[in-house]
């Protein structure tokens, strides 16, 4: 192996780290294949985009960029606190909720500690854990979702953090309230549980728990949410975590002073006020999801039922080949071999027109 002079000097976790593979950008595909009008259904973005009110706030914020942002995010925290019925000093704002996941890792993980997460879980848990040179303990999945008993069974005296995605990305699987509560009751109170609710707003199931309500009972819980998914602001990078005041204070110590930019702060506040846009996004996702499931059924494909704005399907043929052939037709989905799912592809529910493009392309490729 021809490693550079510096490889051996990096922190142990960093040496073994494989960077995150993002979905392919539309522009990159168009450049590579000389295509026009490619569509991207690869990163679970809201196909409706952000609220027009958020876009207006972004324009206004652009007039004051010479100033540093409010490092405490006072106004946004106040709005969030009201909406979520929590105290502002329980909120940590992040450069995406990804940032908050890393703050938890940085505050609580190190070379002598362990973090637990599930097979097929969101890739950032592994990255955040490894970047801190902590040990990753990966528990086997059950029906593609988290096996909470296996996760409890993996807890040792070195466990500091357990990451749970509800629903999980890429599988779209979810855990009911009773399962999460039972898990929290059995988890040692000195182990931090990160409940990642990036797709919270999309989930319609009556048994789906609201992490904010669990915070009152469990002070070792960190609930994370984001403006990247249903709020359509993935490009601005803003999300948040909610936790006990004590944990929030610790996260604040490792946070960059200005980790969230002023445009994102103002846009998020405006986006939060436009709940009719959230509802329209839920409705569009529901009908799009039904359409995709119906068409997968017609094409004889297996899929994993999902409560998010994305769905994993098994394309019958080699998934990597199908991925490439969809690319040639200008449709970008997400290969998920890196998540231990080489036989599946993940597609984001798009606009009606985008969903039809996906179905048409899939039908052509599988014929
Ligand atoms: C997209 C996603 C996130 C993070 O998104 P941000 O853009 O960083 O807020 C976190 N968790 C899961 C499960 C996701 O799918």
Short mmCIF file of C-alpha atoms and ligand atoms in Angstrom, two decimals:
data_model
loop_
_atom_site.label_atom_id
_atom_site.label_comp_id
_atom_site.label_asym_id
_atom_site.label_seq_id
_atom_site.Cartn_x
_atom_site.Cartn_y
_atom_site.Cartn_z
CA UNK A 1 0.00 0.00 0.00
CA UNK A 2 1.28 3.41 -0.91
CA UNK A 3 0.07 5.51 1.96
CA UNK A 4 1.13 9.11 2.29
CA UNK A 5 3.49 10.29 4.99
CA UNK A 6 0.60 11.61 6.99
CA UNK A 7 -1.79 8.65 7.06
CA UNK A 8 -0.13 7.07 10.06
CA UNK A 9 -0.17 10.38 11.89
CA UNK A 10 -3.94 10.82 11.75
CA UNK A 11 -6.10 9.79 14.70
CA UNK A 12 -6.74 6.04 14.72
CA UNK A 13 -10.42 6.42 13.87
CA UNK A 14 -9.69 8.79 11.01
CA UNK A 15 -7.22 6.35 9.44
CA UNK A 16 -9.96 3.74 9.04
CA UNK A 17 -12.70 6.18 8.06
CA UNK A 18 -14.42 5.91 4.69
CA UNK A 19 -16.04 9.22 3.78
CA UNK A 20 -19.79 9.64 3.26
CA UNK A 21 -20.97 9.03 -0.31
CA UNK A 22 -23.61 11.57 -1.19
CA UNK A 23 -26.28 11.14 -3.86
CA UNK A 24 -25.07 12.15 -7.31
CA UNK A 25 -25.82 15.82 -8.06
CA UNK A 26 -28.00 16.48 -11.14
CA UNK A 27 -25.38 18.79 -12.67
CA UNK A 28 -22.68 16.14 -12.37
CA UNK A 29 -24.79 13.53 -14.19
CA UNK A 30 -25.76 15.99 -16.93
CA UNK A 31 -22.09 16.93 -17.38
CA UNK A 32 -20.91 13.32 -17.48
CA UNK A 33 -23.53 11.92 -19.84
CA UNK A 34 -24.37 15.07 -21.83
CA UNK A 35 -27.97 14.75 -20.62
CA UNK A 36 -30.55 17.44 -20.07
CA UNK A 37 -33.34 17.48 -17.51
CA UNK A 38 -32.06 14.72 -15.30
CA UNK A 39 -33.99 14.24 -12.04
CA UNK A 40 -32.59 13.46 -8.64
CA UNK A 41 -34.49 11.15 -6.32
CA UNK A 42 -31.40 10.26 -4.32
CA UNK A 43 -31.21 12.40 -1.17
CA UNK A 44 -34.71 12.53 0.33
CA UNK A 45 -35.15 16.21 -0.40
CA UNK A 46 -38.60 17.80 -0.55
CA UNK A 47 -39.57 17.95 -4.23
CA UNK A 48 -41.84 20.95 -3.50
CA UNK A 49 -38.87 22.93 -2.19
CA UNK A 50 -39.11 25.31 0.77
CA UNK A 51 -42.02 27.54 1.74
CA UNK A 52 -42.20 30.77 -0.32
CA UNK A 53 -42.04 32.55 3.04
CA UNK A 54 -38.68 30.95 3.73
CA UNK A 55 -37.43 32.06 0.32
CA UNK A 56 -38.50 35.62 1.11
CA UNK A 57 -36.64 35.46 4.43
CA UNK A 58 -33.54 34.26 2.58
CA UNK A 59 -33.70 37.28 0.23
CA UNK A 60 -34.04 39.63 3.18
CA UNK A 61 -31.22 37.94 5.08
CA UNK A 62 -28.94 38.39 2.05
CA UNK A 63 -28.89 42.13 2.76
CA UNK A 64 -27.08 41.73 6.08
CA UNK A 65 -24.30 39.26 5.39
CA UNK A 66 -21.47 41.44 6.69
CA UNK A 67 -22.62 40.61 10.24
CA UNK A 68 -21.88 37.44 12.16
CA UNK A 69 -25.02 35.43 12.89
CA UNK A 70 -26.59 35.38 16.34
CA UNK A 71 -24.41 32.62 17.81
CA UNK A 72 -27.17 31.70 20.25
CA UNK A 73 -29.92 31.61 17.64
CA UNK A 74 -32.22 33.39 20.09
CA UNK A 75 -35.17 33.99 17.79
CA UNK A 76 -35.24 30.57 16.17
CA UNK A 77 -34.86 28.83 19.53
CA UNK A 78 -37.73 30.88 20.92
CA UNK A 79 -39.96 29.86 17.97
CA UNK A 80 -38.94 26.22 18.23
CA UNK A 81 -39.43 26.19 22.01
CA UNK A 82 -42.98 27.47 21.58
CA UNK A 83 -43.79 24.97 18.86
CA UNK A 84 -42.27 22.00 20.65
CA UNK A 85 -43.33 22.98 24.18
CA UNK A 86 -39.75 22.83 25.51
CA UNK A 87 -37.41 25.43 27.03
CA UNK A 88 -35.04 27.36 24.72
CA UNK A 89 -32.08 26.18 26.84
CA UNK A 90 -32.92 22.60 25.84
CA UNK A 91 -32.24 23.33 22.16
CA UNK A 92 -28.97 22.96 20.26
CA UNK A 93 -28.96 24.39 16.75
CA UNK A 94 -26.74 22.69 14.20
CA UNK A 95 -25.36 23.06 10.70
CA UNK A 96 -27.86 20.40 9.71
CA UNK A 97 -28.90 17.84 12.33
CA UNK A 98 -25.73 16.03 11.18
CA UNK A 99 -23.83 18.68 13.11
CA UNK A 100 -25.77 17.86 16.29
CA UNK A 101 -25.02 14.14 15.88
CA UNK A 102 -21.33 15.07 15.73
CA UNK A 103 -21.59 17.33 18.77
CA UNK A 104 -22.98 14.41 20.76
CA UNK A 105 -20.14 12.20 19.55
CA UNK A 106 -17.53 14.83 20.34
CA UNK A 107 -18.90 15.52 23.79
CA UNK A 108 -19.31 11.89 24.86
CA UNK A 109 -17.18 9.55 22.70
CA UNK A 110 -13.45 8.89 22.71
CA UNK A 111 -10.89 6.10 22.20
CA UNK A 112 -12.09 4.21 25.31
CA UNK A 113 -15.81 4.32 24.69
CA UNK A 114 -18.41 2.61 22.52
CA UNK A 115 -21.41 3.71 20.49
CA UNK A 116 -24.19 1.34 19.46
CA UNK A 117 -26.21 1.58 16.27
CA UNK A 118 -28.05 -0.85 14.02
CA UNK A 119 -27.13 -2.59 10.85
CA UNK A 120 -28.61 -0.64 7.87
CA UNK A 121 -28.79 2.53 10.02
CA UNK A 122 -28.00 6.05 8.85
CA UNK A 123 -24.34 6.26 7.78
CA UNK A 124 -23.45 9.32 9.84
CA UNK A 125 -23.57 7.35 13.13
CA UNK A 126 -20.58 5.31 12.00
CA UNK A 127 -18.73 8.38 10.73
CA UNK A 128 -19.30 10.44 13.86
CA UNK A 129 -18.27 7.52 16.09
CA UNK A 130 -15.14 6.73 14.12
CA UNK A 131 -14.01 10.32 13.84
CA UNK A 132 -13.79 10.28 17.66
CA UNK A 133 -11.82 7.00 17.57
CA UNK A 134 -14.57 5.32 19.60
CA UNK A 135 -15.61 1.72 18.98
CA UNK A 136 -18.70 1.08 16.84
CA UNK A 137 -20.95 -1.72 18.03
CA UNK A 138 -23.32 -2.64 15.22
CA UNK A 139 -26.32 -4.79 16.13
CA UNK A 140 -28.12 -6.99 13.57
CA UNK A 141 -31.31 -5.61 12.06
CA UNK A 142 -34.74 -7.20 12.50
CA UNK A 143 -37.04 -7.02 9.45
CA UNK A 144 -34.67 -4.32 8.09
CA UNK A 145 -35.34 -2.16 11.18
CA UNK A 146 -33.69 -1.69 14.58
CA UNK A 147 -33.74 -4.63 16.99
CA UNK A 148 -33.99 -2.75 20.27
CA UNK A 149 -33.45 -5.88 22.37
CA UNK A 150 -30.23 -6.59 20.52
CA UNK A 151 -29.19 -2.98 21.11
CA UNK A 152 -29.89 -3.27 24.84
CA UNK A 153 -27.96 -6.52 24.90
CA UNK A 154 -24.94 -4.77 23.39
CA UNK A 155 -24.67 -2.18 26.18
CA UNK A 156 -21.46 -2.48 28.22
CA UNK A 157 -19.79 -0.28 30.83
CA UNK A 158 -18.05 1.46 27.91
CA UNK A 159 -21.25 2.39 26.09
CA UNK A 160 -21.79 6.14 26.06
CA UNK A 161 -24.17 6.68 23.14
CA UNK A 162 -26.87 4.70 21.33
CA UNK A 163 -28.08 6.04 17.98
CA UNK A 164 -31.64 5.23 16.92
CA UNK A 165 -33.21 6.57 13.73
CA UNK A 166 -37.00 6.71 13.88
CA UNK A 167 -37.85 6.29 11.10
CA UNK A 168 -34.59 4.90 9.82
CA UNK A 169 -32.93 6.00 6.59
CA UNK A 170 -32.45 4.15 4.20
CA UNK A 171 -34.96 1.46 5.22
CA UNK A 172 -37.96 3.64 6.13
CA UNK A 173 -38.71 1.33 9.08
CA UNK A 174 -40.10 2.81 12.32
CA UNK A 175 -40.55 2.00 16.00
CA UNK A 176 -43.82 2.42 17.92
CA UNK A 177 -44.04 4.42 21.16
CA UNK A 178 -44.32 1.33 23.35
CA UNK A 179 -41.05 -0.10 21.98
CA UNK A 180 -39.12 3.14 22.42
CA UNK A 181 -40.44 3.69 25.95
CA UNK A 182 -39.65 0.12 26.98
CA UNK A 183 -36.15 0.55 25.54
CA UNK A 184 -35.56 3.80 27.41
CA UNK A 185 -36.80 2.25 30.65
CA UNK A 186 -34.18 -0.47 30.35
CA UNK A 187 -31.30 1.61 29.03
CA UNK A 188 -28.88 2.56 31.84
CA UNK A 189 -29.62 6.22 32.68
CA UNK A 190 -25.96 7.19 32.11
CA UNK A 191 -26.08 6.06 28.46
CA UNK A 192 -27.19 8.76 26.03
CA UNK A 193 -29.83 7.80 23.49
CA UNK A 194 -29.92 9.89 20.32
CA UNK A 195 -33.38 9.59 18.78
CA UNK A 196 -32.95 10.83 15.21
CA UNK A 197 -36.29 12.13 13.95
CA UNK A 198 -35.17 13.65 10.63
CA UNK A 199 -38.45 12.50 8.99
CA UNK A 200 -40.71 13.11 12.01
CA UNK A 201 -43.17 15.37 10.18
CA UNK A 202 -43.85 12.80 7.44
CA UNK A 203 -44.96 10.01 9.74
CA UNK A 204 -48.73 9.52 10.04
CA UNK A 205 -48.89 6.35 12.16
CA UNK A 206 -50.90 6.87 15.40
CA UNK A 207 -48.42 4.68 17.32
CA UNK A 208 -45.43 6.72 16.17
CA UNK A 209 -43.88 8.47 19.20
CA UNK A 210 -43.10 12.18 19.51
CA UNK A 211 -39.60 12.30 20.99
CA UNK A 212 -40.34 15.67 22.63
CA UNK A 213 -42.84 14.00 24.95
CA UNK A 214 -40.30 11.38 25.98
CA UNK A 215 -37.83 14.09 27.03
CA UNK A 216 -39.87 14.79 30.14
CA UNK A 217 -39.35 11.25 31.36
CA UNK A 218 -35.85 10.49 30.13
CA UNK A 219 -33.10 13.03 30.72
CA UNK A 220 -30.55 10.89 28.84
CA UNK A 221 -32.38 11.47 25.54
CA UNK A 222 -31.29 13.73 22.67
CA UNK A 223 -33.96 14.15 20.00
CA UNK A 224 -32.72 15.49 16.65
CA UNK A 225 -34.77 17.01 13.83
CA UNK A 226 -33.99 18.98 10.70
CA UNK A 227 -35.08 21.64 8.24
CA UNK A 228 -33.47 19.61 5.42
CA UNK A 229 -36.27 17.18 4.78
CA UNK A 230 -39.91 18.28 4.96
CA UNK A 231 -39.00 21.97 5.23
CA UNK A 232 -37.10 21.73 1.95
CA UNK A 233 -33.99 23.61 3.15
CA UNK A 234 -31.31 20.93 2.74
CA UNK A 235 -29.02 23.37 0.93
CA UNK A 236 -28.96 25.83 3.84
CA UNK A 237 -27.83 23.29 6.45
CA UNK A 238 -29.87 23.74 9.59
CA UNK A 239 -31.22 21.28 12.11
CA UNK A 240 -31.47 20.96 15.88
CA UNK A 241 -31.31 18.70 18.88
CA UNK A 242 -33.46 18.86 22.01
CA UNK A 243 -32.21 17.45 25.30
CA UNK A 244 -32.01 18.08 29.04
CA UNK A 245 -30.44 21.40 30.04
CA UNK A 246 -27.36 19.60 31.32
CA UNK A 247 -26.69 17.71 28.08
CA UNK A 248 -27.50 20.83 26.05
CA UNK A 249 -24.90 22.77 28.04
CA UNK A 250 -22.28 20.10 27.27
CA UNK A 251 -23.12 20.09 23.55
CA UNK A 252 -22.84 23.87 23.53
CA UNK A 253 -19.25 23.61 24.79
CA UNK A 254 -18.07 21.75 21.68
CA UNK A 255 -20.20 23.73 19.24
CA UNK A 256 -18.52 26.21 16.90
CA UNK A 257 -19.52 29.71 18.05
CA UNK A 258 -21.23 30.44 14.71
CA UNK A 259 -22.12 26.97 13.47
CA UNK A 260 -25.43 28.08 11.94
CA UNK A 261 -25.41 30.90 9.40
CA UNK A 262 -27.68 33.92 9.55
CA UNK A 263 -29.54 33.08 6.32
CA UNK A 264 -30.41 29.63 7.64
CA UNK A 265 -31.56 31.04 10.99
CA UNK A 266 -33.99 33.44 9.36
CA UNK A 267 -35.20 30.96 6.74
CA UNK A 268 -35.86 28.29 9.35
CA UNK A 269 -37.88 30.68 11.47
CA UNK A 270 -40.04 31.64 8.49
CA UNK A 271 -40.38 28.03 7.37
CA UNK A 272 -41.61 27.01 10.81
CA UNK A 273 -44.47 29.51 10.58
CA UNK A 274 -45.76 28.07 7.30
CA UNK A 275 -47.36 24.85 8.47
CA UNK A 276 -49.66 24.81 5.42
CA UNK A 277 -46.57 24.12 3.33
CA UNK A 278 -45.69 21.25 5.66
CA UNK A 279 -49.19 19.82 5.22
CA UNK A 280 -49.00 20.17 1.42
CA UNK A 281 -45.67 18.32 1.52
CA UNK A 282 -47.17 15.51 3.62
CA UNK A 283 -50.10 15.17 1.23
CA UNK A 284 -47.88 15.14 -1.88
CA UNK A 285 -45.64 12.54 -0.27
CA UNK A 286 -48.55 10.30 0.69
CA UNK A 287 -50.01 10.22 -2.79
CA UNK A 288 -46.58 9.83 -4.39
CA UNK A 289 -45.74 6.96 -2.05
CA UNK A 290 -49.01 5.18 -2.88
CA UNK A 291 -48.31 5.65 -6.58
CA UNK A 292 -44.78 4.23 -6.32
CA UNK A 293 -45.94 1.24 -4.25
CA UNK A 294 -48.71 0.53 -6.75
CA UNK A 295 -46.28 0.63 -9.64
CA UNK A 296 -43.65 -1.49 -7.85
CA UNK A 297 -46.42 -4.04 -7.31
CA UNK A 298 -47.40 -3.93 -10.97
CA UNK A 299 -43.73 -4.43 -11.97
CA UNK A 300 -43.45 -7.37 -9.58
CA UNK A 301 -40.81 -5.69 -7.38
CA UNK A 302 -40.35 -6.19 -3.65
CA UNK A 303 -40.11 -3.09 -1.49
CA UNK A 304 -39.71 -2.25 2.18
CA UNK A 305 -42.77 -0.36 3.51
CA UNK A 306 -41.60 3.14 4.47
CA UNK A 307 -43.08 5.94 6.58
CA UNK A 308 -40.58 8.49 5.25
CA UNK A 309 -40.35 10.33 1.93
CA UNK A 310 -38.27 7.57 0.34
CA UNK A 311 -38.57 3.87 -0.34
CA UNK A 312 -36.20 0.94 -0.83
CA UNK A 313 -37.02 -1.52 -3.58
CA UNK A 314 -35.33 -4.66 -4.91
CA UNK A 315 -35.07 -4.28 -8.68
CA UNK A 316 -34.92 -8.04 -9.49
CA UNK A 317 -31.74 -7.52 -11.55
CA UNK A 318 -28.32 -6.47 -10.23
CA UNK A 319 -29.07 -3.25 -8.36
CA UNK A 320 -25.82 -1.54 -9.37
CA UNK A 321 -26.54 -2.27 -13.05
CA UNK A 322 -30.09 -0.96 -12.72
CA UNK A 323 -28.73 2.14 -10.96
CA UNK A 324 -26.38 2.80 -13.89
CA UNK A 325 -29.12 2.19 -16.47
CA UNK A 326 -31.45 4.57 -14.66
CA UNK A 327 -28.65 7.17 -14.72
CA UNK A 328 -28.44 6.79 -18.50
CA UNK A 329 -32.12 7.68 -18.59
CA UNK A 330 -31.51 10.75 -16.47
CA UNK A 331 -32.94 9.33 -13.22
CA UNK A 332 -30.73 9.41 -10.13
CA UNK A 333 -31.65 7.05 -7.28
CA UNK A 334 -29.41 5.89 -4.45
CA UNK A 335 -27.43 2.65 -4.41
CA UNK A 336 -27.22 1.42 -0.81
CA UNK A 337 -24.64 -1.37 -0.92
CA UNK A 338 -22.63 0.68 1.58
CA UNK A 339 -25.55 0.21 4.02
CA UNK A 340 -25.28 -3.56 3.68
CA UNK A 341 -28.14 -3.61 1.17
CA UNK A 342 -26.55 -4.48 -2.20
CA UNK A 343 -29.82 -5.87 -3.58
CA UNK A 344 -31.82 -2.68 -3.02
CA UNK A 345 -32.02 0.84 -4.39
CA UNK A 346 -33.50 3.78 -2.50
CA UNK A 347 -35.72 6.30 -4.27
CA UNK A 348 -37.04 9.57 -2.87
CA UNK A 349 -40.72 10.25 -3.50
CA UNK A 350 -40.66 13.09 -6.06
CA UNK A 351 -43.23 15.31 -7.73
CA UNK A 352 -45.94 13.53 -9.73
CA UNK A 353 -43.92 14.09 -12.92
CA UNK A 354 -40.70 12.84 -11.32
CA UNK A 355 -42.39 9.72 -9.99
CA UNK A 356 -43.69 8.95 -13.49
CA UNK A 357 -40.17 9.45 -14.91
CA UNK A 358 -38.83 6.94 -12.38
CA UNK A 359 -41.52 4.37 -13.15
CA UNK A 360 -41.09 4.76 -16.91
CA UNK A 361 -37.32 4.43 -16.67
CA UNK A 362 -37.57 1.44 -14.33
CA UNK A 363 -40.02 -0.30 -16.63
CA UNK A 364 -37.71 0.25 -19.60
CA UNK A 365 -34.65 -0.97 -17.70
CA UNK A 366 -36.36 -4.09 -16.32
CA UNK A 367 -38.06 -5.09 -19.56
C1 LIG B 1 -30.97 13.37 6.21
C2 LIG B 1 -30.81 12.77 7.54
C3 LIG B 1 -30.19 13.45 8.61
C4 LIG B 1 -29.43 14.72 8.56
O1 LIG B 1 -29.80 15.66 7.74
P1 LIG B 1 -29.26 17.15 7.94
O2 LIG B 1 -29.39 17.68 6.56
O3 LIG B 1 -27.85 17.11 8.40
O4 LIG B 1 -30.16 17.78 8.93
C5 LIG B 1 -30.13 12.84 9.84
N1 LIG B 1 -30.62 11.64 10.04
C6 LIG B 1 -31.21 10.94 9.07
C7 LIG B 1 -31.74 9.59 9.37
C8 LIG B 1 -31.31 11.48 7.78
O5 LIG B 1 -31.83 10.76 6.81
#
